[in-house]
Tab-separated table of C-alpha atoms in Angstrom:
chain	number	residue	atom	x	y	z
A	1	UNK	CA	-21.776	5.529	-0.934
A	2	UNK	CA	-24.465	4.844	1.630
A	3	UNK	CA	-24.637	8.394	3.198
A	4	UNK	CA	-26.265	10.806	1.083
A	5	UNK	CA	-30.051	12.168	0.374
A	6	UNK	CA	-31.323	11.909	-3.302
A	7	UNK	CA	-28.775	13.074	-6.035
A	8	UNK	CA	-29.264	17.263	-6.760
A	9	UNK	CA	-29.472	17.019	-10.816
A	10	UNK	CA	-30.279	19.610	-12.651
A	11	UNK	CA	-33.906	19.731	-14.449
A	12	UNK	CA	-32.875	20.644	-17.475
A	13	UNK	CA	-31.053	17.165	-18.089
A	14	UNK	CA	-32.761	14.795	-20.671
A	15	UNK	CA	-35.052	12.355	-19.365
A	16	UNK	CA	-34.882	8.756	-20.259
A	17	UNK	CA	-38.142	7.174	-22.101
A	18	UNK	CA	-41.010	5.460	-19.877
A	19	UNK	CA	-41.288	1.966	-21.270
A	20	UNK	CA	-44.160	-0.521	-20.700
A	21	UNK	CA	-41.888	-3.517	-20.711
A	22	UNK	CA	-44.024	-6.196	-20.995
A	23	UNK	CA	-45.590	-5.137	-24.499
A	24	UNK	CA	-42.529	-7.276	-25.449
A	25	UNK	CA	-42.742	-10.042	-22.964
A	26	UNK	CA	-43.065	-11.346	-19.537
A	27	UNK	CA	-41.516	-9.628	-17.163
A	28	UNK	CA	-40.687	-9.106	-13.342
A	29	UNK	CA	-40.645	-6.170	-11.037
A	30	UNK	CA	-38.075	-6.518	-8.497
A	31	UNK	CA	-37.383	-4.046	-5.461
A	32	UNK	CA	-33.898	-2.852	-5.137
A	33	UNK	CA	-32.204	-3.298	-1.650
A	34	UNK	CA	-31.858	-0.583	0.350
A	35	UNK	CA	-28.648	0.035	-0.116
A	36	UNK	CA	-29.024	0.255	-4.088
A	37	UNK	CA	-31.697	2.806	-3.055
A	38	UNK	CA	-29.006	4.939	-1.351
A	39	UNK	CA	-26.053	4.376	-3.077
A	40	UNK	CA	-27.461	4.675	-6.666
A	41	UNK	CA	-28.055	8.524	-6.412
A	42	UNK	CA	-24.865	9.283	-5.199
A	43	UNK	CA	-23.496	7.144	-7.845
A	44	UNK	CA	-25.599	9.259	-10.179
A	45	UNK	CA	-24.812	12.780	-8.684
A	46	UNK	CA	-20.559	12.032	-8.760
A	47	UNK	CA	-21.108	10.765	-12.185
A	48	UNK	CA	-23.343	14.252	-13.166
A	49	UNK	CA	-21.601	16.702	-11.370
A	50	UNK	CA	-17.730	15.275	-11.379
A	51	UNK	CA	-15.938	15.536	-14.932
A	52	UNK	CA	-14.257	11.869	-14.122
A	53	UNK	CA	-10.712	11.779	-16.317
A	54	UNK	CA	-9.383	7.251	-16.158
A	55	UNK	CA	-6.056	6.951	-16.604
A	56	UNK	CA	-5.375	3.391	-17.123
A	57	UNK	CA	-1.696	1.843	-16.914
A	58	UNK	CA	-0.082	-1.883	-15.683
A	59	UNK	CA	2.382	-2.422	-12.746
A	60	UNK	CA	5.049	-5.775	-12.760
A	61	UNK	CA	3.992	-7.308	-9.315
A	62	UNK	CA	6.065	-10.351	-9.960
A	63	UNK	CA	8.478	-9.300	-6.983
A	64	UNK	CA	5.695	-8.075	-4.747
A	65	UNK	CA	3.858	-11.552	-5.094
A	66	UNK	CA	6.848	-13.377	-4.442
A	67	UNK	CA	7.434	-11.412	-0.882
A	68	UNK	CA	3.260	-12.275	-0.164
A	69	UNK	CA	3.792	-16.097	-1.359
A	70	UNK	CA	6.991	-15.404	1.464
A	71	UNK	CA	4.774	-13.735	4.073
A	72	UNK	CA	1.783	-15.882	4.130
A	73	UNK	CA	3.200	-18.496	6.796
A	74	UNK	CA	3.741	-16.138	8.981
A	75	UNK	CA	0.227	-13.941	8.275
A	76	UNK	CA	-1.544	-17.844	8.516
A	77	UNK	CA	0.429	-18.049	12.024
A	78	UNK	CA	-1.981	-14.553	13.478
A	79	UNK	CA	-4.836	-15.956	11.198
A	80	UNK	CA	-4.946	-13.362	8.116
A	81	UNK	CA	-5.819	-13.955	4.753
A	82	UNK	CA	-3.205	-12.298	3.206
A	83	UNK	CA	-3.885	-10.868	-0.450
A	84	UNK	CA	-2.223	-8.258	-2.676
A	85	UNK	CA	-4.650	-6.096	-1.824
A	86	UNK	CA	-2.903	-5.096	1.508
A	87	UNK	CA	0.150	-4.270	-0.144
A	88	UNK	CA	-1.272	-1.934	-3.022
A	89	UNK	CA	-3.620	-0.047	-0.004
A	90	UNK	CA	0.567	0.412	2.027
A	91	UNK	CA	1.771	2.029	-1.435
A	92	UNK	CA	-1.225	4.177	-1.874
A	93	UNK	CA	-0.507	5.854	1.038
A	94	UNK	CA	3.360	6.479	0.398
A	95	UNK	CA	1.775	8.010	-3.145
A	96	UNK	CA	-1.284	10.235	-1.005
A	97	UNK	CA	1.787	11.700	1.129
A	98	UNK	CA	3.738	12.307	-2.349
A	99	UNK	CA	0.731	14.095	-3.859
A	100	UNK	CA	-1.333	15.599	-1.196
A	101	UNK	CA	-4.279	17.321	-3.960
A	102	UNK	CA	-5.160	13.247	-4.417
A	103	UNK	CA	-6.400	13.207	-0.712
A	104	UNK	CA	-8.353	16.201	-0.885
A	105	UNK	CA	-11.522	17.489	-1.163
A	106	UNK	CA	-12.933	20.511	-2.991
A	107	UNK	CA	-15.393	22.963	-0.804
A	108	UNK	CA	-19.160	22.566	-1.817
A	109	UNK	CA	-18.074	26.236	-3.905
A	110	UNK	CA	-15.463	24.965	-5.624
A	111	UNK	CA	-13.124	27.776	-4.910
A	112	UNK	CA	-10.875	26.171	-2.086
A	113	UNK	CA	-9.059	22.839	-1.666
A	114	UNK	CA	-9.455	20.946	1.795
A	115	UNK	CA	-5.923	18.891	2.502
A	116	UNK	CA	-6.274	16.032	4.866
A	117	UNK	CA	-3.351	15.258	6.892
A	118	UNK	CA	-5.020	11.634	7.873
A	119	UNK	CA	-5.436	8.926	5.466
A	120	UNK	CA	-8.170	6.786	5.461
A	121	UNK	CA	-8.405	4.409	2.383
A	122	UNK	CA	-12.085	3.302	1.509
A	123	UNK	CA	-12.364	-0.150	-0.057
A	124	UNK	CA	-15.168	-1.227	-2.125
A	125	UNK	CA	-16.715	-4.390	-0.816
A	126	UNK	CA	-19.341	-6.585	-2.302
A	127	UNK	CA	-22.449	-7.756	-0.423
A	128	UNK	CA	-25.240	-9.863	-1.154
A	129	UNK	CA	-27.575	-6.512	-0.603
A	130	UNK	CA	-25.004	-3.870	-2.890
A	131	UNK	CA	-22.063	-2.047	-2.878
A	132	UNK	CA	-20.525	-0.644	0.450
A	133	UNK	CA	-17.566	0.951	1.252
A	134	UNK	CA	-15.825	0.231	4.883
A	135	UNK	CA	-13.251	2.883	5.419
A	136	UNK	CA	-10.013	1.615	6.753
A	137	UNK	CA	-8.852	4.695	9.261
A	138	UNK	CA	-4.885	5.967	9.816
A	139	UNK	CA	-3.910	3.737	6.818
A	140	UNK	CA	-0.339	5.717	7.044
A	141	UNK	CA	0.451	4.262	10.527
A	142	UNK	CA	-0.365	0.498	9.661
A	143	UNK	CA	1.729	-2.223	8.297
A	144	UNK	CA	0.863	-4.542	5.875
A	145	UNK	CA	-0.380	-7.744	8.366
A	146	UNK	CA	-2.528	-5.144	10.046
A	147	UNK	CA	-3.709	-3.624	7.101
A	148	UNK	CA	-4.906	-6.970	5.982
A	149	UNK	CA	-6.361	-8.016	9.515
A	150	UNK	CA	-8.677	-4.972	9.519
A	151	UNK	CA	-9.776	-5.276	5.397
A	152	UNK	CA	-10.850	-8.834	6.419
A	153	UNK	CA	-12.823	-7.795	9.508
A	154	UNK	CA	-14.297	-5.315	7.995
A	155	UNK	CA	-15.453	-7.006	4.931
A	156	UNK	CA	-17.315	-9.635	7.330
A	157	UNK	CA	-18.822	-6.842	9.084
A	158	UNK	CA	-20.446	-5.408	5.777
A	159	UNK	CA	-21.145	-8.542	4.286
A	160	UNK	CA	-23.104	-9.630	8.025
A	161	UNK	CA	-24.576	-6.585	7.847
A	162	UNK	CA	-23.472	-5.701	11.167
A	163	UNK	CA	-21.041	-2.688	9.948
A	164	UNK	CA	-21.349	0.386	11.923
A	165	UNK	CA	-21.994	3.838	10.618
A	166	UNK	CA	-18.684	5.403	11.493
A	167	UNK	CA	-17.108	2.257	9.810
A	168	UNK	CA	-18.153	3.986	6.276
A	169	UNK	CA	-17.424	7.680	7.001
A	170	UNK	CA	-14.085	9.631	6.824
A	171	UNK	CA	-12.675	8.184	3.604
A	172	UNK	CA	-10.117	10.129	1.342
A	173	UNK	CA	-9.510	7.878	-1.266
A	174	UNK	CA	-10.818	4.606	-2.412
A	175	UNK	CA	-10.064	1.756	-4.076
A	176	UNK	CA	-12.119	-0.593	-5.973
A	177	UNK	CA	-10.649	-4.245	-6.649
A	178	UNK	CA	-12.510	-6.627	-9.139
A	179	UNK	CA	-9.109	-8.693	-9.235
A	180	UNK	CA	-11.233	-11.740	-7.922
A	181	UNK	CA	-13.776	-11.630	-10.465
A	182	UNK	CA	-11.265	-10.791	-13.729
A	183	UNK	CA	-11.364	-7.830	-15.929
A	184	UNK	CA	-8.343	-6.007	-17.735
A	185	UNK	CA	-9.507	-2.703	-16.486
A	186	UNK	CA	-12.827	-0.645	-16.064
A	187	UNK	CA	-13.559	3.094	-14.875
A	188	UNK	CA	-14.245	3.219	-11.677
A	189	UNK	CA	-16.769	6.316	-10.234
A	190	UNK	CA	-15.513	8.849	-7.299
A	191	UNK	CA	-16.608	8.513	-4.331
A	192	UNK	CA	-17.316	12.252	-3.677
A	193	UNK	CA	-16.505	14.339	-2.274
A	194	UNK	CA	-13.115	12.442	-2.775
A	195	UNK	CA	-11.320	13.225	-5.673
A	196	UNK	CA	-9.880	9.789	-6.522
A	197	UNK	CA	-10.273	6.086	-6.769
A	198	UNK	CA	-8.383	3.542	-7.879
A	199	UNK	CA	-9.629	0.501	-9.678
A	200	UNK	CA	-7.685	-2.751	-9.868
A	201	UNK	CA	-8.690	-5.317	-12.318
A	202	UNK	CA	-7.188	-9.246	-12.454
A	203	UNK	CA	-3.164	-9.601	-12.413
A	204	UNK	CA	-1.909	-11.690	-15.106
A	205	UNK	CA	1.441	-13.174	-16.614
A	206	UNK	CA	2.434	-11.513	-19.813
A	207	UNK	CA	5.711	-11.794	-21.247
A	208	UNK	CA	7.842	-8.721	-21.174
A	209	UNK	CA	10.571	-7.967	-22.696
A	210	UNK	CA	13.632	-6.871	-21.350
A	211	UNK	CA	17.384	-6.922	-21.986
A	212	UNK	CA	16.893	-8.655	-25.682
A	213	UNK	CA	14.425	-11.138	-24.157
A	214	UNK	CA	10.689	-12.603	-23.185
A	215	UNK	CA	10.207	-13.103	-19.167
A	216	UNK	CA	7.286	-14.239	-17.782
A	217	UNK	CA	5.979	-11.438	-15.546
A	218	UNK	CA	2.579	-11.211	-13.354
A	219	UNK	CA	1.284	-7.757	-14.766
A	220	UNK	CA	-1.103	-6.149	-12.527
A	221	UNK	CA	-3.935	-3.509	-14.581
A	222	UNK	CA	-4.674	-0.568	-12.626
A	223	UNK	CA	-7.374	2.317	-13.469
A	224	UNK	CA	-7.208	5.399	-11.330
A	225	UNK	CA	-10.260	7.915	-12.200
A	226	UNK	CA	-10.173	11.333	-10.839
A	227	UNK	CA	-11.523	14.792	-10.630
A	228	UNK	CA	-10.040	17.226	-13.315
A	229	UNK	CA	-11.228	20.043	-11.348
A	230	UNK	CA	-8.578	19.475	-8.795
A	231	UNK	CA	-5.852	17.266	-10.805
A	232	UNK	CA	-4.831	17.620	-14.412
A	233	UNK	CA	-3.359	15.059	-17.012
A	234	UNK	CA	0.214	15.260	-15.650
A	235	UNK	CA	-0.720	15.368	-12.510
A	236	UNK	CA	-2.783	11.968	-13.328
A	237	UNK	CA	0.196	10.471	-14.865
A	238	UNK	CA	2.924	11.326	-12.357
A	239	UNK	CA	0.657	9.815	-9.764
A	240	UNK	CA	0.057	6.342	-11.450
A	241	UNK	CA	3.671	6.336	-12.451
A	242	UNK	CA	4.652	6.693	-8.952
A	243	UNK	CA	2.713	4.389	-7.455
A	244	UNK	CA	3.857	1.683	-10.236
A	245	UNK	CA	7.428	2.526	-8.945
A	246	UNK	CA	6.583	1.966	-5.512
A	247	UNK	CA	4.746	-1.781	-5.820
A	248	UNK	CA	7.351	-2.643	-8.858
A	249	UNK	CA	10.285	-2.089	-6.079
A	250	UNK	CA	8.556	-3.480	-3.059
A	251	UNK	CA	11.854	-2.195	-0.457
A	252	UNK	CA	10.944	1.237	-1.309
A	253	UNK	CA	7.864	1.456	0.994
A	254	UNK	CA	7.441	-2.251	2.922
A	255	UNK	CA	9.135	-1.988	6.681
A	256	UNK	CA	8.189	-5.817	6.676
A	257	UNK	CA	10.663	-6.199	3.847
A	258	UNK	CA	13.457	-4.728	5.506
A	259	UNK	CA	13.402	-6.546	8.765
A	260	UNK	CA	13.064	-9.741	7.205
A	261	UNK	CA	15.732	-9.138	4.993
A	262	UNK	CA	18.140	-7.877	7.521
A	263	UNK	CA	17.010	-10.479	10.150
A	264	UNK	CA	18.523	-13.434	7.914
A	265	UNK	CA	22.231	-12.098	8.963
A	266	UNK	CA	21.558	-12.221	12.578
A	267	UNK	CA	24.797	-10.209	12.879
A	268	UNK	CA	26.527	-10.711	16.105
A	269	UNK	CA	29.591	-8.700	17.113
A	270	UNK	CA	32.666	-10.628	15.828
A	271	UNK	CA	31.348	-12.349	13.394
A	272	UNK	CA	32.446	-11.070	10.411
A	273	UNK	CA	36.064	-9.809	11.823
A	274	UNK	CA	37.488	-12.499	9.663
A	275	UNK	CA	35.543	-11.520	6.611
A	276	UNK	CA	37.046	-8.369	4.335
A	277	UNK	CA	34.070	-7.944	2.130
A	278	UNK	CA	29.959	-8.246	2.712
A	279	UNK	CA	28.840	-8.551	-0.492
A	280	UNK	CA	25.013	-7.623	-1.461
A	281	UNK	CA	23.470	-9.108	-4.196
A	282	UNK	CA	20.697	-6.798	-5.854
A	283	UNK	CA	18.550	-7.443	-9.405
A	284	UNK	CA	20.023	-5.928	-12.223
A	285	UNK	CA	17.734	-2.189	-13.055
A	286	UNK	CA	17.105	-1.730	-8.843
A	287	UNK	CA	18.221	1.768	-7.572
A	288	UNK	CA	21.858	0.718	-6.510
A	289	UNK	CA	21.653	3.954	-3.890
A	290	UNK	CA	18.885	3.282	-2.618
A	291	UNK	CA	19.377	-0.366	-1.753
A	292	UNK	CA	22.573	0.055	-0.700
A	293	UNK	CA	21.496	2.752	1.771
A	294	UNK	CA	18.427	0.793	2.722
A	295	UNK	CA	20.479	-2.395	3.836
A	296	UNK	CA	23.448	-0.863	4.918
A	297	UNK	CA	21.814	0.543	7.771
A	298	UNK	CA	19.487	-1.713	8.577
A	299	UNK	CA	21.966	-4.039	8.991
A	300	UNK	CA	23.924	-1.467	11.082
A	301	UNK	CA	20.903	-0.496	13.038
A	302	UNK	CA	20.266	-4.666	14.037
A	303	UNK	CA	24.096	-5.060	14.456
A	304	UNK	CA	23.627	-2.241	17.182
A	305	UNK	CA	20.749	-3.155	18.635
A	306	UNK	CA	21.129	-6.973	19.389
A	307	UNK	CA	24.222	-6.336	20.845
A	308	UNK	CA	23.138	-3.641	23.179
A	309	UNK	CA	19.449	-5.000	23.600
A	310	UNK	CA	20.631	-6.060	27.086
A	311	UNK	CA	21.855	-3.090	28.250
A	312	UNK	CA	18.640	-0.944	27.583
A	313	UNK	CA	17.733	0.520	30.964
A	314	UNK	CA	14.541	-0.882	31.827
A	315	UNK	CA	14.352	1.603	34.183
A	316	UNK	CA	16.268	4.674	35.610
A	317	UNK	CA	19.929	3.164	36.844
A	318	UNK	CA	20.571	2.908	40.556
A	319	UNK	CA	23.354	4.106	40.756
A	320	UNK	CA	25.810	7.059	38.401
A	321	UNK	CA	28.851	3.827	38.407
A	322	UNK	CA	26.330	1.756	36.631
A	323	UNK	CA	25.280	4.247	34.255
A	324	UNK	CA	28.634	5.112	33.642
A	325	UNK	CA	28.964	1.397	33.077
A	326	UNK	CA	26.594	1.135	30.487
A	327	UNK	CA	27.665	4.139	28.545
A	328	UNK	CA	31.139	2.643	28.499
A	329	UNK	CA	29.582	-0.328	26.894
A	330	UNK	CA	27.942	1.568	24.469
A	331	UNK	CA	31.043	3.422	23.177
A	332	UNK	CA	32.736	0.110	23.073
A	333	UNK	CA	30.003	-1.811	21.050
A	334	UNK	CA	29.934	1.428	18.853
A	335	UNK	CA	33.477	1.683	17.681
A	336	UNK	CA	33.484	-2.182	16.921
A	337	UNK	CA	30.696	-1.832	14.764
A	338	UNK	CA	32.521	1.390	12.668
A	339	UNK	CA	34.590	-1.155	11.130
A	340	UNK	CA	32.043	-2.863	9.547
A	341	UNK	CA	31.054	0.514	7.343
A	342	UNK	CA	33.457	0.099	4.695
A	343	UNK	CA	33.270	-3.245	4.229
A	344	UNK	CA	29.831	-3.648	2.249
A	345	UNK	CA	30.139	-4.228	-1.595
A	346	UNK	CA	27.279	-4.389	-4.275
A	347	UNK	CA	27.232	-6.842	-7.019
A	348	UNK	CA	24.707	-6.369	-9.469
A	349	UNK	CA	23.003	-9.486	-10.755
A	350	UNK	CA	20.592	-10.600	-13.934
A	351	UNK	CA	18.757	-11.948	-11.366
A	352	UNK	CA	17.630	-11.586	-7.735
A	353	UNK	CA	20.450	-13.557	-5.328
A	354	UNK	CA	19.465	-13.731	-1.709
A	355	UNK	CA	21.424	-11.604	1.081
């Protein structure tokens, strides 16, 4: 957005009318800022020379607010704002890895598509002086808390005006929120030579029905605009479809999720020897597999490593007895926790039951 020369539009394109304004009335003449000046053309040219394609559709976020209401104590605790903002930018780039062509960019010929293996989301942020875009780099390898430290940072930098040039560079996809201003969707314009953007307009509760009833749910309107050059209709569809998936079944792409969730057993060999069944508790219309997979071996993985957290080598062992020792250990704390396998059961609920 505030990178580019003047907008390359062909002559031949129908001028607008010159207008002496104040034949009708008094009037003012006010400079644009200068990063109107710079951003406008390029605005122009992706609008001219991009044949944009909205597809518009709305996402259930009741369960992903309910896991930031959870999370906000502890983002308050390492000072972060924490917004659903973060969360939508950590599915984004579980979709980008899905479908690759939606974090591309065509060559200035058109003829070949460039695939970026690095994702770096751009986020449109508003300033008293315009539009600008920080670019939030190696979204892939963040989590959510740091996702929303470095939005927050950023987004003081731009509106200071102290942002630095490499700080709005390297973006392959962006997204455009208007959430805090309100809106039930809007298209919003590439940011060539990206290919996509996604626009996010205010959540709200609607009632939806489901299983011969009304439930309030917080519905979330999202507008994704992109290049039909490079993606087509279906291609459009599946991509919106998948990302609703993602933020509508939060466990499917938050690692924050699954440690917290496993971290309120605080399993400890022996203590569930006396217990024949673990029972799991999951909403009714959740992928059974996949949650049972998902906490199954999480819990597995955090039964392992508490109990053997001690006997990590902190550095090469002294001596082949002890690390004979250890391995011992390990076999031992291994085979107890085999028997704990078989024992998990899923019960399917109307509603969510805590683990």
């Amino acid at each position: 957005i505030l990178s580019g020369g003047k907008s390359n539009t062909s002559s031949s394109l129908p001028s607008i009318p010159t207008i002496d304004f104040s034949n009708f009335g008094e009037i003012e003449s006010v400079s644009l800022s200068r990063i109107k000046k710079i951003s406008g053309p390029r605005l122009q040219a992706s609008w001219i020379n991009i044949p944009h394609v909205t597809q518009h559709d709305e996402v259930d976020i009741h369960e992903l607010e309910q896991i930031r209401i959870d999370m906000k104590e502890e983002a308050k605790s390492k000072s972060i704002q924490l917004s659903i903002l973060p969360f939508i930018i950590k599915a984004i780039t579980n979709a980008l890895i899905e479908f690759p062509d939606f974090n591309s960019s065509l060559t200035p010929d058109g003829k070949k598509l460039i695939k970026k293996k690095y994702i770096n989301i751009g986020f449109a942020a508003n300033t008293e002086q315009g539009l600008m875009v920080p670019v939030l780099k190696d979204a892939k390898k963040k989590s959510v808390l740091d996702i929303a430290k470095e939005l927050s940072e950023l987004s003081e930098l731009a509106r200071s005006g102290k942002i630095r040039i490499n700080d709005l560079e390297g973006g392959t996809f962006t997204v455009s929120s208007l959430g805090g201003f309100g809106g039930t969707g809007f298209t919003p314009i590439i940011n060539a030579p990206e290919v996509a953007i996604l626009g996010i307009a205010r959540a709200q509760v609607k009632p939806v029905f489901n299983n011969g009833q009304f439930l309030p749910k917080l519905i979330l309107p999202i507008s994704l605009s992109y290049d039909h050059r490079v993606i087509d209709g279906v291609g459009g569809i599946q991509f919106t479809t998948y990302l609703k998936q993602l933020l509508e079944n939060p466990e499917t792409f938050l690692n924050e999720l699954s440690w917290n969730m496993t971290r309120l057993i605080i399993p400890q060999l022996g203590d569930f020897d006396e217990v024949e069944v673990i029972e799991i508790h999951i909403k009714e219309g959740d992928s059974i597999e996949k949650t049972y997979f998902f906490i199954c071996w999480e819990f597995i993985f955090l039964l392992i490593f508490d109990n053997l957290k001690e006997y990590i080598p902190q550095q090469e062992p002294t001596s082949k007895k002890n690390h004979s020792a250890d391995l011992q250990h390990v076999f031992k704390v291994a085979t107890e926790i085999s028997k704990y396998i078989n024992k998990f059961k899923i019960i399917v609920t109307k509603s969510t039951v805590p683990i």
